[in-house]
Amino acid sequence: MGDLSSNGRFKHLRPSELGDKDYWDTTYQNELDNGIGQDGDRDITALDSWFAEIDAPIKVLEFLTNEDFPLSPNNTERIIESPTVLDLGTGNGSSLFELKLEGEYDGAMFGVDYSGQSLDLAKQLWNKHLHQQEEAEKQQQGTISFEQMDILKDVPEDKPWWPKAGFDLVLDKGTFDAISLSAETVELEGAMVRVVEAYPGKVAPMVKPGGFLIITSVNWTENEVVRWFTESVGTQGVLEEFGRVKYPVYEFGGRKGQGVASVCFRRIAS
């Protein structure tokens, strides 16, 4: 799927505006200016998503609520009663809204984003939803908190809300894609590299030992996602593949493929 210049270890995508913070600030500011967060009739479990056309939100929700998934409320041997959830690059908050309201996940949830406009929109949507609920329903639905954080630059453990051991479930729906399109560089092991190379190693410790990370991408194949998150600096011996979300397969020119990849990893408990 990727283009692909290479640094000798991983392929790289050509940079685009989708990798720039200014693009996302402007996008979410436009939604705020258009009053999207104040729309009283808006179904917050059916928000716009750049993955919606290929049913990725539905497929990921089905995976996470399947009776075989260890954290699923439908698993009679659920390993954790109220798993904590972190949504990386939360955007309008749709992934958390779906997981809580339709998936019935009942643990504490946090959505983080480096765009303040994104967080303003997500907060407006969630607060509007809560305002429409009866008090008993509010208590039953629990909490979703939205916090500003730059995943690559901030130290998570310095945040007062950050759980010491990390989160039981970490979600990434498109954030890895956006970072893959950034031209920014950072120092990693004494060399300047594209920020995407540092991302997997930053994310892995955010997952509690024994917990899960699910990455959804339209820019990388399943095998490429697996390689990024098991062979990058800071992920070797930390993350292992747990499962893959099944999507419809298309065939063109004698080759088979799919338009999206969602791969679930488990952090090795030891």
PDB file of N, CA and C in Angstrom, residues 23-60:
ATOM      1  N   TYR A  23      -3.399  20.930   9.578  1.00  0.00           N
ATOM      2  CA  TYR A  23      -4.506  20.381   8.789  1.00  0.00           C
ATOM      3  C   TYR A  23      -5.636  19.930   9.711  1.00  0.00           C
ATOM      4  N   TRP A  24      -5.281  19.206  10.769  1.00  0.00           N
ATOM      5  CA  TRP A  24      -6.308  18.678  11.665  1.00  0.00           C
ATOM      6  C   TRP A  24      -6.923  19.773  12.517  1.00  0.00           C
ATOM      7  N   ASP A  25      -6.125  20.753  12.953  1.00  0.00           N
ATOM      8  CA  ASP A  25      -6.687  21.888  13.687  1.00  0.00           C
ATOM      9  C   ASP A  25      -7.741  22.592  12.842  1.00  0.00           C
ATOM     10  N   THR A  26      -7.428  22.816  11.569  1.00  0.00           N
ATOM     11  CA  THR A  26      -8.358  23.501  10.671  1.00  0.00           C
ATOM     12  C   THR A  26      -9.603  22.655  10.430  1.00  0.00           C
ATOM     13  N   THR A  27      -9.413  21.367  10.228  1.00  0.00           N
ATOM     14  CA  THR A  27     -10.541  20.465   9.976  1.00  0.00           C
ATOM     15  C   THR A  27     -11.533  20.480  11.128  1.00  0.00           C
ATOM     16  N   TYR A  28     -11.026  20.341  12.350  1.00  0.00           N
ATOM     17  CA  TYR A  28     -11.928  20.294  13.500  1.00  0.00           C
ATOM     18  C   TYR A  28     -12.474  21.676  13.850  1.00  0.00           C
ATOM     19  N   GLN A  29     -11.718  22.730  13.568  1.00  0.00           N
ATOM     20  CA  GLN A  29     -12.240  24.070  13.787  1.00  0.00           C
ATOM     21  C   GLN A  29     -13.418  24.337  12.852  1.00  0.00           C
ATOM     22  N   ASN A  30     -13.318  23.862  11.618  1.00  0.00           N
ATOM     23  CA  ASN A  30     -14.431  24.016  10.677  1.00  0.00           C
ATOM     24  C   ASN A  30     -15.684  23.307  11.191  1.00  0.00           C
ATOM     25  N   GLU A  31     -15.495  22.127  11.771  1.00  0.00           N
ATOM     26  CA  GLU A  31     -16.649  21.405  12.314  1.00  0.00           C
ATOM     27  C   GLU A  31     -17.244  22.152  13.510  1.00  0.00           C
ATOM     28  N   LEU A  32     -16.382  22.730  14.339  1.00  0.00           N
ATOM     29  CA  LEU A  32     -16.869  23.518  15.468  1.00  0.00           C
ATOM     30  C   LEU A  32     -17.627  24.750  14.977  1.00  0.00           C
ATOM     31  N   ASP A  33     -17.069  25.421  13.952  1.00  0.00           N
ATOM     32  CA  ASP A  33     -17.706  26.623  13.407  1.00  0.00           C
ATOM     33  C   ASP A  33     -19.059  26.315  12.786  1.00  0.00           C
ATOM     34  N   ASN A  34     -19.198  25.085  12.270  1.00  0.00           N
ATOM     35  CA  ASN A  34     -20.461  24.675  11.664  1.00  0.00           C
ATOM     36  C   ASN A  34     -21.456  24.120  12.678  1.00  0.00           C
ATOM     37  N   GLY A  35     -21.064  24.155  13.952  1.00  0.00           N
ATOM     38  CA  GLY A  35     -21.987  23.745  15.008  1.00  0.00           C
ATOM     39  C   GLY A  35     -22.226  22.258  15.106  1.00  0.00           C
ATOM     40  N   ILE A  36     -21.307  21.445  14.578  1.00  0.00           N
ATOM     41  CA  ILE A  36     -21.526  20.002  14.574  1.00  0.00           C
ATOM     42  C   ILE A  36     -21.629  19.455  15.996  1.00  0.00           C
ATOM     43  N   GLY A  37     -20.818  19.980  16.886  1.00  0.00           N
ATOM     44  CA  GLY A  37     -20.850  19.484  18.257  1.00  0.00           C
ATOM     45  C   GLY A  37     -22.094  19.883  19.017  1.00  0.00           C
ATOM     46  N   GLN A  38     -22.868  20.857  18.489  1.00  0.00           N
ATOM     47  CA  GLN A  38     -24.070  21.335  19.161  1.00  0.00           C
ATOM     48  C   GLN A  38     -25.347  20.785  18.545  1.00  0.00           C
ATOM     49  N   ASP A  39     -25.217  19.900  17.562  1.00  0.00           N
ATOM     50  CA  ASP A  39     -26.376  19.331  16.883  1.00  0.00           C
ATOM     51  C   ASP A  39     -27.098  18.382  17.832  1.00  0.00           C
ATOM     52  N   GLY A  40     -28.240  18.800  18.318  1.00  0.00           N
ATOM     53  CA  GLY A  40     -28.968  18.010  19.312  1.00  0.00           C
ATOM     54  C   GLY A  40     -29.493  16.689  18.803  1.00  0.00           C
ATOM     55  N   ASP A  41     -29.660  16.546  17.520  1.00  0.00           N
ATOM     56  CA  ASP A  41     -30.197  15.305  16.960  1.00  0.00           C
ATOM     57  C   ASP A  41     -29.103  14.354  16.485  1.00  0.00           C
ATOM     58  N   ARG A  42     -27.867  14.688  16.740  1.00  0.00           N
ATOM     59  CA  ARG A  42     -26.757  13.913  16.185  1.00  0.00           C
ATOM     60  C   ARG A  42     -26.563  12.612  16.958  1.00  0.00           C
ATOM     61  N   ASP A  43     -26.472  11.501  16.228  1.00  0.00           N
ATOM     62  CA  ASP A  43     -26.184  10.206  16.831  1.00  0.00           C
ATOM     63  C   ASP A  43     -24.673  10.076  16.965  1.00  0.00           C
ATOM     64  N   ILE A  44     -24.162  10.105  18.193  1.00  0.00           N
ATOM     65  CA  ILE A  44     -22.716  10.123  18.367  1.00  0.00           C
ATOM     66  C   ILE A  44     -22.081   8.753  18.131  1.00  0.00           C
ATOM     67  N   THR A  45     -22.892   7.724  17.893  1.00  0.00           N
ATOM     68  CA  THR A  45     -22.322   6.436  17.514  1.00  0.00           C
ATOM     69  C   THR A  45     -22.283   6.275  15.999  1.00  0.00           C
ATOM     70  N   ALA A  46     -22.653   7.323  15.272  1.00  0.00           N
ATOM     71  CA  ALA A  46     -22.639   7.258  13.802  1.00  0.00           C
ATOM     72  C   ALA A  46     -22.002   8.517  13.230  1.00  0.00           C
ATOM     73  N   LEU A  47     -20.881   8.926  13.822  1.00  0.00           N
ATOM     74  CA  LEU A  47     -20.191  10.129  13.375  1.00  0.00           C
ATOM     75  C   LEU A  47     -19.369   9.851  12.123  1.00  0.00           C
ATOM     76  N   ASP A  48     -19.045  10.924  11.413  1.00  0.00           N
ATOM     77  CA  ASP A  48     -18.228  10.777  10.207  1.00  0.00           C
ATOM     78  C   ASP A  48     -16.855  10.227  10.574  1.00  0.00           C
ATOM     79  N   SER A  49     -16.353   9.341   9.736  1.00  0.00           N
ATOM     80  CA  SER A  49     -15.029   8.749   9.921  1.00  0.00           C
ATOM     81  C   SER A  49     -14.466   8.440   8.555  1.00  0.00           C
ATOM     82  N   TRP A  50     -13.146   8.634   8.391  1.00  0.00           N
ATOM     83  CA  TRP A  50     -12.556   8.350   7.081  1.00  0.00           C
ATOM     84  C   TRP A  50     -12.448   6.848   6.836  1.00  0.00           C
ATOM     85  N   PHE A  51     -12.896   6.031   7.815  1.00  0.00           N
ATOM     86  CA  PHE A  51     -12.943   4.587   7.648  1.00  0.00           C
ATOM     87  C   PHE A  51     -14.362   4.057   7.510  1.00  0.00           C
ATOM     88  N   ALA A  52     -15.355   4.933   7.665  1.00  0.00           N
ATOM     89  CA  ALA A  52     -16.738   4.467   7.711  1.00  0.00           C
ATOM     90  C   ALA A  52     -17.181   3.809   6.411  1.00  0.00           C
ATOM     91  N   GLU A  53     -16.701   4.320   5.271  1.00  0.00           N
ATOM     92  CA  GLU A  53     -17.143   3.795   3.989  1.00  0.00           C
ATOM     93  C   GLU A  53     -16.726   2.337   3.781  1.00  0.00           C
ATOM     94  N   ILE A  54     -15.721   1.887   4.492  1.00  0.00           N
ATOM     95  CA  ILE A  54     -15.291   0.498   4.355  1.00  0.00           C
ATOM     96  C   ILE A  54     -15.639  -0.309   5.608  1.00  0.00           C
ATOM     97  N   ASP A  55     -16.570   0.235   6.404  1.00  0.00           N
ATOM     98  CA  ASP A  55     -17.130  -0.469   7.562  1.00  0.00           C
ATOM     99  C   ASP A  55     -16.108  -0.822   8.636  1.00  0.00           C
ATOM    100  N   ALA A  56     -14.974  -0.133   8.662  1.00  0.00           N
ATOM    101  CA  ALA A  56     -13.967  -0.450   9.669  1.00  0.00           C
ATOM    102  C   ALA A  56     -14.479  -0.264  11.102  1.00  0.00           C
ATOM    103  N   PRO A  57     -15.200   0.849  11.413  1.00  0.00           N
ATOM    104  CA  PRO A  57     -15.676   0.994  12.795  1.00  0.00           C
ATOM    105  C   PRO A  57     -16.558  -0.173  13.235  1.00  0.00           C
ATOM    106  N   ILE A  58     -17.423  -0.640  12.338  1.00  0.00           N
ATOM    107  CA  ILE A  58     -18.315  -1.756  12.671  1.00  0.00           C
ATOM    108  C   ILE A  58     -17.516  -3.038  12.885  1.00  0.00           C
ATOM    109  N   LYS A  59     -16.579  -3.301  11.988  1.00  0.00           N
ATOM    110  CA  LYS A  59     -15.794  -4.529  12.069  1.00  0.00           C
ATOM    111  C   LYS A  59     -14.924  -4.562  13.328  1.00  0.00           C
ATOM    112  N   VAL A  60     -14.313  -3.430  13.663  1.00  0.00           N
ATOM    113  CA  VAL A  60     -13.473  -3.372  14.866  1.00  0.00           C
ATOM    114  C   VAL A  60     -14.334  -3.564  16.113  1.00  0.00           C
TER     115      VAL A  60
END
